Amino acid sequence: MFLFQNWIIFAAIAGLASNGFNFFTRYILKDNDDPIAFAWYYETLRFSIFIILAIFDFRLIFEPKAIIFLLGIGITEWASMYFYMKMHSYTHLSISAIVSRTRLIWVTILAFIIVGEHLKSTEYLGIFIMFAGLCTVVAPKKLVSDKGIIYGSIAAFLIALDVIFIRLSLPYASNSVINAAMSLPGMLLFPIFMKNRVKRISSTLNNNFKLKSLAICINAVSVYFFAIAIRLGETGKVQGIYQGMLVFSVLAGIIFLNERENIGKKLVGTAVTIIGVLLLTAL
């Protein structure tokens, strides 16, 4: 019972912290801050945090599978963060919070294809309902024409792929090692493909530095507690609690970022999406 209560608390904290990070990221990027330079700082600070934590819980089984899985985590994280940051620079938080939850659809499908997990009838229904929730907020034509929605959809797919790699890596490495491996490629690769890298990185470090650092630390708390919750509880139920916290992102966007357009649709879409989340995670 104690462990059961613990994973619920850890999943809830992870979900709330994730929403906090999403809120601050949208707040930072909505006024044309550099999303790619911020993505680089995000990965660099996260790597620094988790490589220090790895000193205290280092565990890594040196096998070819482990290296492949950890490399997969890092590469998909790097690609997903590019589209994730671009999403927040274009799209209201109250919309992106719903778009990003479509990762659960992809996690379910990819788990079936890669891991061999069979879909239940409730999961098929959950996929349909989540898509209906998304279409309540976003007109179907915008799914292929709105830049922010497109970026968010690509990010959701890549994050889902990242989740699969994380699942596969759990037997081979500790939480801190996995999270450090997740951020290392992005820290190294973002500057290589960034034009005027020195100027852009310098600018992003000089603009809202404390707020950006706080947001990234909040994210580190989120992923760390999420990993603990996954180890202690059932993956589906942990995901349900974690993803169900999306309502706080939607409300924060409406209340604090003045995203008042189509409030009714956003709230209905949120409620429908949460129902889809519960069905997909079998809560």
Tab-separated table of C-alpha atoms in Angstrom:
chain	number	residue	atom	x	y	z
A	1	MET	CA	0.000	0.000	0.000
A	2	PHE	CA	2.862	2.371	0.829
A	3	LEU	CA	4.507	1.819	-2.573
A	4	PHE	CA	1.117	2.161	-4.270
A	5	GLN	CA	0.587	5.536	-2.636
A	6	ASN	CA	4.139	6.547	-3.513
A	7	TRP	CA	3.828	5.972	-7.254
A	8	ILE	CA	0.571	7.925	-7.350
A	9	ILE	CA	2.268	10.858	-5.615
A	10	PHE	CA	5.324	10.628	-7.879
A	11	ALA	CA	3.156	10.476	-11.031
A	12	ALA	CA	1.087	13.467	-9.885
A	13	ILE	CA	4.191	15.532	-9.048
A	14	ALA	CA	5.715	14.618	-12.419
A	15	GLY	CA	2.546	15.658	-14.235
A	16	LEU	CA	2.246	18.967	-12.403
A	17	ALA	CA	5.934	19.750	-12.935
A	18	SER	CA	5.588	18.914	-16.634
A	19	ASN	CA	2.704	21.369	-16.887
A	20	GLY	CA	4.815	23.986	-15.111
A	21	PHE	CA	7.594	23.504	-17.653
A	22	ASN	CA	5.128	23.753	-20.549
A	23	PHE	CA	3.709	26.983	-19.122
A	24	PHE	CA	7.089	28.666	-18.683
A	25	THR	CA	8.293	27.454	-22.091
A	26	ARG	CA	5.281	28.981	-23.836
A	27	TYR	CA	5.676	32.177	-21.788
A	28	ILE	CA	9.354	32.436	-22.810
A	29	LEU	CA	8.893	31.610	-26.502
A	30	LYS	CA	5.649	33.436	-27.283
A	31	ASP	CA	7.493	36.749	-27.722
A	32	ASN	CA	9.913	35.502	-30.404
A	33	ASP	CA	12.706	34.174	-28.203
A	34	ASP	CA	14.987	31.731	-30.046
A	35	PRO	CA	13.416	28.236	-29.701
A	36	ILE	CA	16.474	26.302	-30.938
A	37	ALA	CA	18.998	28.136	-28.759
A	38	PHE	CA	16.670	27.549	-25.799
A	39	ALA	CA	16.465	23.857	-26.772
A	40	TRP	CA	20.268	23.708	-26.632
A	41	TYR	CA	20.343	25.306	-23.162
A	42	TYR	CA	17.566	22.964	-22.056
A	43	GLU	CA	19.536	19.866	-23.057
A	44	THR	CA	22.823	21.227	-21.663
A	45	LEU	CA	21.467	22.105	-18.227
A	46	ARG	CA	19.510	18.852	-18.028
A	47	PHE	CA	22.595	16.833	-18.921
A	48	SER	CA	24.585	18.659	-16.223
A	49	ILE	CA	21.912	17.915	-13.612
A	50	PHE	CA	21.545	14.231	-14.430
A	51	ILE	CA	25.238	13.454	-14.921
A	52	ILE	CA	25.807	14.758	-11.369
A	53	LEU	CA	22.891	12.664	-10.039
A	54	ALA	CA	24.280	9.646	-11.906
A	55	ILE	CA	27.321	9.721	-9.619
A	56	PHE	CA	25.043	8.626	-6.771
A	57	ASP	CA	22.918	6.014	-8.582
A	58	PHE	CA	25.135	4.946	-11.477
A	59	ARG	CA	24.061	1.705	-13.105
A	60	LEU	CA	24.745	0.750	-16.709
A	61	ILE	CA	24.948	-2.727	-18.185
A	62	PHE	CA	27.375	-2.520	-21.092
A	63	GLU	CA	25.624	-4.565	-23.754
A	64	PRO	CA	24.989	-3.761	-27.438
A	65	LYS	CA	21.234	-3.539	-26.779
A	66	ALA	CA	21.750	-1.038	-23.976
A	67	ILE	CA	23.925	1.205	-26.146
A	68	ILE	CA	21.427	1.042	-29.032
A	69	PHE	CA	18.483	1.874	-26.746
A	70	LEU	CA	20.302	4.757	-25.034
A	71	LEU	CA	21.429	6.134	-28.391
A	72	GLY	CA	17.832	5.848	-29.608
A	73	ILE	CA	16.646	7.827	-26.581
A	74	GLY	CA	19.162	10.591	-27.252
A	75	ILE	CA	18.562	10.947	-30.994
A	76	THR	CA	14.764	10.940	-30.725
A	77	GLU	CA	14.968	13.408	-27.823
A	78	TRP	CA	17.130	15.751	-29.910
A	79	ALA	CA	14.711	15.614	-32.852
A	80	SER	CA	11.595	15.885	-30.674
A	81	MET	CA	12.897	18.926	-28.796
A	82	TYR	CA	13.436	20.777	-32.073
A	83	PHE	CA	9.760	20.376	-32.988
A	84	TYR	CA	8.554	20.754	-29.371
A	85	MET	CA	10.195	24.170	-28.972
A	86	LYS	CA	8.981	25.281	-32.406
A	87	MET	CA	5.464	24.213	-31.373
A	88	HIS	CA	5.557	26.438	-28.287
A	89	SER	CA	6.809	29.394	-30.317
A	90	TYR	CA	3.776	29.166	-32.644
A	91	THR	CA	0.880	27.685	-30.662
A	92	HIS	CA	-1.219	28.639	-27.640
A	93	LEU	CA	-0.479	26.544	-24.544
A	94	SER	CA	-4.166	25.708	-24.197
A	95	ILE	CA	-4.018	24.083	-27.658
A	96	SER	CA	-0.530	22.545	-27.597
A	97	ALA	CA	-1.348	20.835	-24.271
A	98	ILE	CA	-4.013	18.818	-26.096
A	99	VAL	CA	-2.001	18.270	-29.291
A	100	SER	CA	0.972	16.935	-27.332
A	101	ARG	CA	-1.224	14.303	-25.631
A	102	THR	CA	-1.613	12.544	-28.962
A	103	ARG	CA	1.732	10.981	-28.062
A	104	LEU	CA	-0.334	8.426	-26.109
A	105	ILE	CA	-1.906	7.306	-29.377
A	106	TRP	CA	1.540	6.806	-30.873
A	107	VAL	CA	2.890	5.107	-27.723
A	108	THR	CA	0.068	2.576	-27.968
A	109	ILE	CA	0.622	1.968	-31.696
A	110	LEU	CA	4.431	1.829	-31.436
A	111	ALA	CA	4.247	-0.497	-28.430
A	112	PHE	CA	2.142	-2.827	-30.570
A	113	ILE	CA	4.570	-2.656	-33.522
A	114	ILE	CA	7.915	-2.666	-31.679
A	115	VAL	CA	7.270	-4.376	-28.344
A	116	GLY	CA	4.379	-6.600	-29.415
A	117	GLU	CA	1.833	-5.278	-26.900
A	118	HIS	CA	-1.678	-6.098	-28.120
A	119	LEU	CA	-4.331	-3.394	-28.323
A	120	LYS	CA	-7.480	-3.739	-26.237
A	121	SER	CA	-10.908	-2.653	-27.415
A	122	THR	CA	-10.838	0.200	-24.872
A	123	GLU	CA	-7.560	1.410	-26.390
A	124	TYR	CA	-9.079	1.565	-29.873
A	125	LEU	CA	-11.942	3.571	-28.378
A	126	GLY	CA	-9.455	5.779	-26.484
A	127	ILE	CA	-7.570	6.557	-29.721
A	128	PHE	CA	-10.829	7.585	-31.408
A	129	ILE	CA	-11.939	9.737	-28.465
A	130	MET	CA	-8.554	11.465	-28.142
A	131	PHE	CA	-8.646	12.322	-31.839
A	132	ALA	CA	-12.199	13.622	-31.380
A	133	GLY	CA	-10.985	15.791	-28.486
A	134	LEU	CA	-8.234	17.213	-30.674
A	135	CYS	CA	-10.673	17.942	-33.515
A	136	THR	CA	-12.979	19.728	-31.045
A	137	VAL	CA	-10.259	22.308	-30.443
A	138	VAL	CA	-8.479	22.266	-33.817
A	139	ALA	CA	-10.301	22.254	-37.142
A	140	PRO	CA	-9.233	19.108	-39.078
A	141	LYS	CA	-7.813	21.217	-41.932
A	142	LYS	CA	-5.433	22.891	-39.458
A	143	LEU	CA	-3.869	19.505	-38.701
A	144	VAL	CA	-2.104	19.770	-42.066
A	145	SER	CA	-1.919	23.562	-42.522
A	146	ASP	CA	-1.133	25.177	-39.148
A	147	LYS	CA	2.625	25.269	-38.440
A	148	GLY	CA	2.265	25.004	-34.672
A	149	ILE	CA	-0.088	22.015	-34.928
A	150	ILE	CA	2.197	20.286	-37.433
A	151	TYR	CA	5.244	20.839	-35.212
A	152	GLY	CA	3.298	19.591	-32.190
A	153	SER	CA	2.102	16.465	-33.993
A	154	ILE	CA	5.623	15.574	-35.141
A	155	ALA	CA	6.951	16.214	-31.617
A	156	ALA	CA	4.229	13.967	-30.165
A	157	PHE	CA	5.241	11.089	-32.457
A	158	LEU	CA	8.950	11.480	-31.654
A	159	ILE	CA	8.300	11.742	-27.902
A	160	ALA	CA	6.230	8.563	-28.125
A	161	LEU	CA	9.161	6.827	-29.817
A	162	ASP	CA	11.375	8.158	-27.038
A	163	VAL	CA	9.029	6.626	-24.435
A	164	ILE	CA	9.395	3.220	-26.125
A	165	PHE	CA	13.193	3.495	-26.011
A	166	ILE	CA	12.983	4.482	-22.335
A	167	ARG	CA	10.875	1.395	-21.582
A	168	LEU	CA	13.429	-0.793	-23.349
A	169	SER	CA	16.326	0.868	-21.472
A	170	LEU	CA	14.965	0.498	-17.920
A	171	PRO	CA	16.537	-2.953	-17.289
A	172	TYR	CA	19.959	-1.714	-18.407
A	173	ALA	CA	20.463	1.665	-16.729
A	174	SER	CA	19.478	3.786	-13.744
A	175	ASN	CA	17.076	6.729	-14.064
A	176	SER	CA	19.866	9.323	-13.975
A	177	VAL	CA	21.959	7.526	-16.594
A	178	ILE	CA	18.940	7.257	-18.907
A	179	ASN	CA	18.121	10.949	-18.513
A	180	ALA	CA	21.739	12.013	-19.028
A	181	ALA	CA	21.911	9.874	-22.182
A	182	MET	CA	18.668	11.499	-23.302
A	183	SER	CA	20.153	15.014	-23.285
A	184	LEU	CA	23.730	14.357	-24.450
A	185	PRO	CA	23.114	14.230	-28.258
A	186	GLY	CA	21.016	17.409	-28.182
A	187	MET	CA	23.679	19.251	-26.211
A	188	LEU	CA	26.292	18.272	-28.826
A	189	LEU	CA	24.227	18.409	-32.027
A	190	PHE	CA	22.094	21.558	-31.699
A	191	PRO	CA	25.105	23.929	-32.026
A	192	ILE	CA	26.447	22.025	-35.058
A	193	PHE	CA	23.276	22.699	-37.070
A	194	MET	CA	22.676	26.205	-35.670
A	195	LYS	CA	23.600	29.223	-37.819
A	196	ASN	CA	25.317	32.075	-35.920
A	197	ARG	CA	25.509	29.714	-32.942
A	198	VAL	CA	27.684	31.905	-30.708
A	199	LYS	CA	25.467	34.973	-31.106
A	200	ARG	CA	22.245	33.019	-30.658
A	201	ILE	CA	23.413	31.054	-27.625
A	202	SER	CA	24.794	34.220	-26.017
A	203	SER	CA	21.490	35.989	-26.646
A	204	THR	CA	19.379	33.195	-25.146
A	205	LEU	CA	21.601	33.062	-22.048
A	206	ASN	CA	21.280	36.817	-21.568
A	207	ASN	CA	17.513	36.886	-21.974
A	208	ASN	CA	15.311	35.512	-19.154
A	209	PHE	CA	18.217	33.360	-17.948
A	210	LYS	CA	16.816	32.782	-14.440
A	211	LEU	CA	13.347	31.935	-15.711
A	212	LYS	CA	14.729	29.552	-18.342
A	213	SER	CA	16.920	27.857	-15.736
A	214	LEU	CA	13.949	27.509	-13.374
A	215	ALA	CA	11.798	26.007	-16.153
A	216	ILE	CA	14.463	23.440	-17.028
A	217	CYS	CA	14.961	22.490	-13.366
A	218	ILE	CA	11.197	21.967	-13.080
A	219	ASN	CA	11.371	19.690	-16.112
A	220	ALA	CA	14.239	17.737	-14.511
A	221	VAL	CA	12.017	17.172	-11.462
A	222	SER	CA	9.227	15.994	-13.762
A	223	VAL	CA	11.235	13.405	-15.701
A	224	TYR	CA	12.997	12.152	-12.572
A	225	PHE	CA	9.783	11.539	-10.635
A	226	PHE	CA	8.102	10.094	-13.734
A	227	ALA	CA	10.891	7.522	-14.076
A	228	ILE	CA	10.512	6.570	-10.401
A	229	ALA	CA	6.734	6.249	-10.801
A	230	ILE	CA	7.179	3.996	-13.856
A	231	ARG	CA	9.444	1.682	-11.858
A	232	LEU	CA	7.008	1.481	-8.911
A	233	GLY	CA	3.621	1.440	-10.632
A	234	GLU	CA	1.905	0.102	-13.724
A	235	THR	CA	2.977	2.027	-16.828
A	236	GLY	CA	-0.565	2.628	-18.076
A	237	LYS	CA	-1.857	3.970	-14.781
A	238	VAL	CA	1.194	6.169	-14.257
A	239	GLN	CA	0.713	7.586	-17.764
A	240	GLY	CA	-2.976	8.189	-17.025
A	241	ILE	CA	-2.263	10.301	-13.938
A	242	TYR	CA	0.690	12.068	-15.580
A	243	GLN	CA	-1.121	12.921	-18.817
A	244	GLY	CA	-4.400	13.699	-17.061
A	245	MET	CA	-2.763	16.770	-15.556
A	246	LEU	CA	-3.099	18.469	-18.967
A	247	VAL	CA	-6.143	20.328	-17.628
A	248	PHE	CA	-3.786	22.568	-15.625
A	249	SER	CA	-1.883	23.580	-18.788
A	250	VAL	CA	-5.110	24.463	-20.569
A	251	LEU	CA	-6.389	26.517	-17.615
A	252	ALA	CA	-3.007	28.233	-17.149
A	253	GLY	CA	-2.977	29.225	-20.808
A	254	ILE	CA	-6.509	30.627	-20.607
A	255	ILE	CA	-6.089	32.427	-17.269
A	256	PHE	CA	-2.464	33.605	-17.205
A	257	LEU	CA	-1.538	33.865	-20.908
A	258	ASN	CA	-4.883	35.393	-21.972
A	259	GLU	CA	-5.653	32.632	-24.487
A	260	ARG	CA	-9.360	33.475	-24.390
A	261	GLU	CA	-10.231	32.538	-27.968
A	262	ASN	CA	-12.674	29.586	-28.217
A	263	ILE	CA	-12.595	28.910	-24.458
A	264	GLY	CA	-15.648	26.639	-24.636
A	265	LYS	CA	-14.101	24.460	-27.347
A	266	LYS	CA	-10.830	24.240	-25.435
A	267	LEU	CA	-12.540	23.113	-22.224
A	268	VAL	CA	-14.755	20.576	-24.022
A	269	GLY	CA	-11.755	19.299	-25.993
A	270	THR	CA	-9.778	18.952	-22.761
A	271	ALA	CA	-12.559	16.946	-21.090
A	272	VAL	CA	-12.927	14.661	-24.128
A	273	THR	CA	-9.141	14.191	-24.355
A	274	ILE	CA	-8.916	13.229	-20.672
A	275	ILE	CA	-11.579	10.549	-21.249
A	276	GLY	CA	-9.448	9.241	-24.116
A	277	VAL	CA	-6.367	9.270	-21.869
A	278	LEU	CA	-8.187	7.221	-19.224
A	279	LEU	CA	-9.314	4.648	-21.794
A	280	LEU	CA	-5.862	4.406	-23.386
A	281	THR	CA	-4.170	3.901	-20.028
A	282	ALA	CA	-6.840	1.511	-18.703
A	283	LEU	CA	-7.423	3.475	-15.505
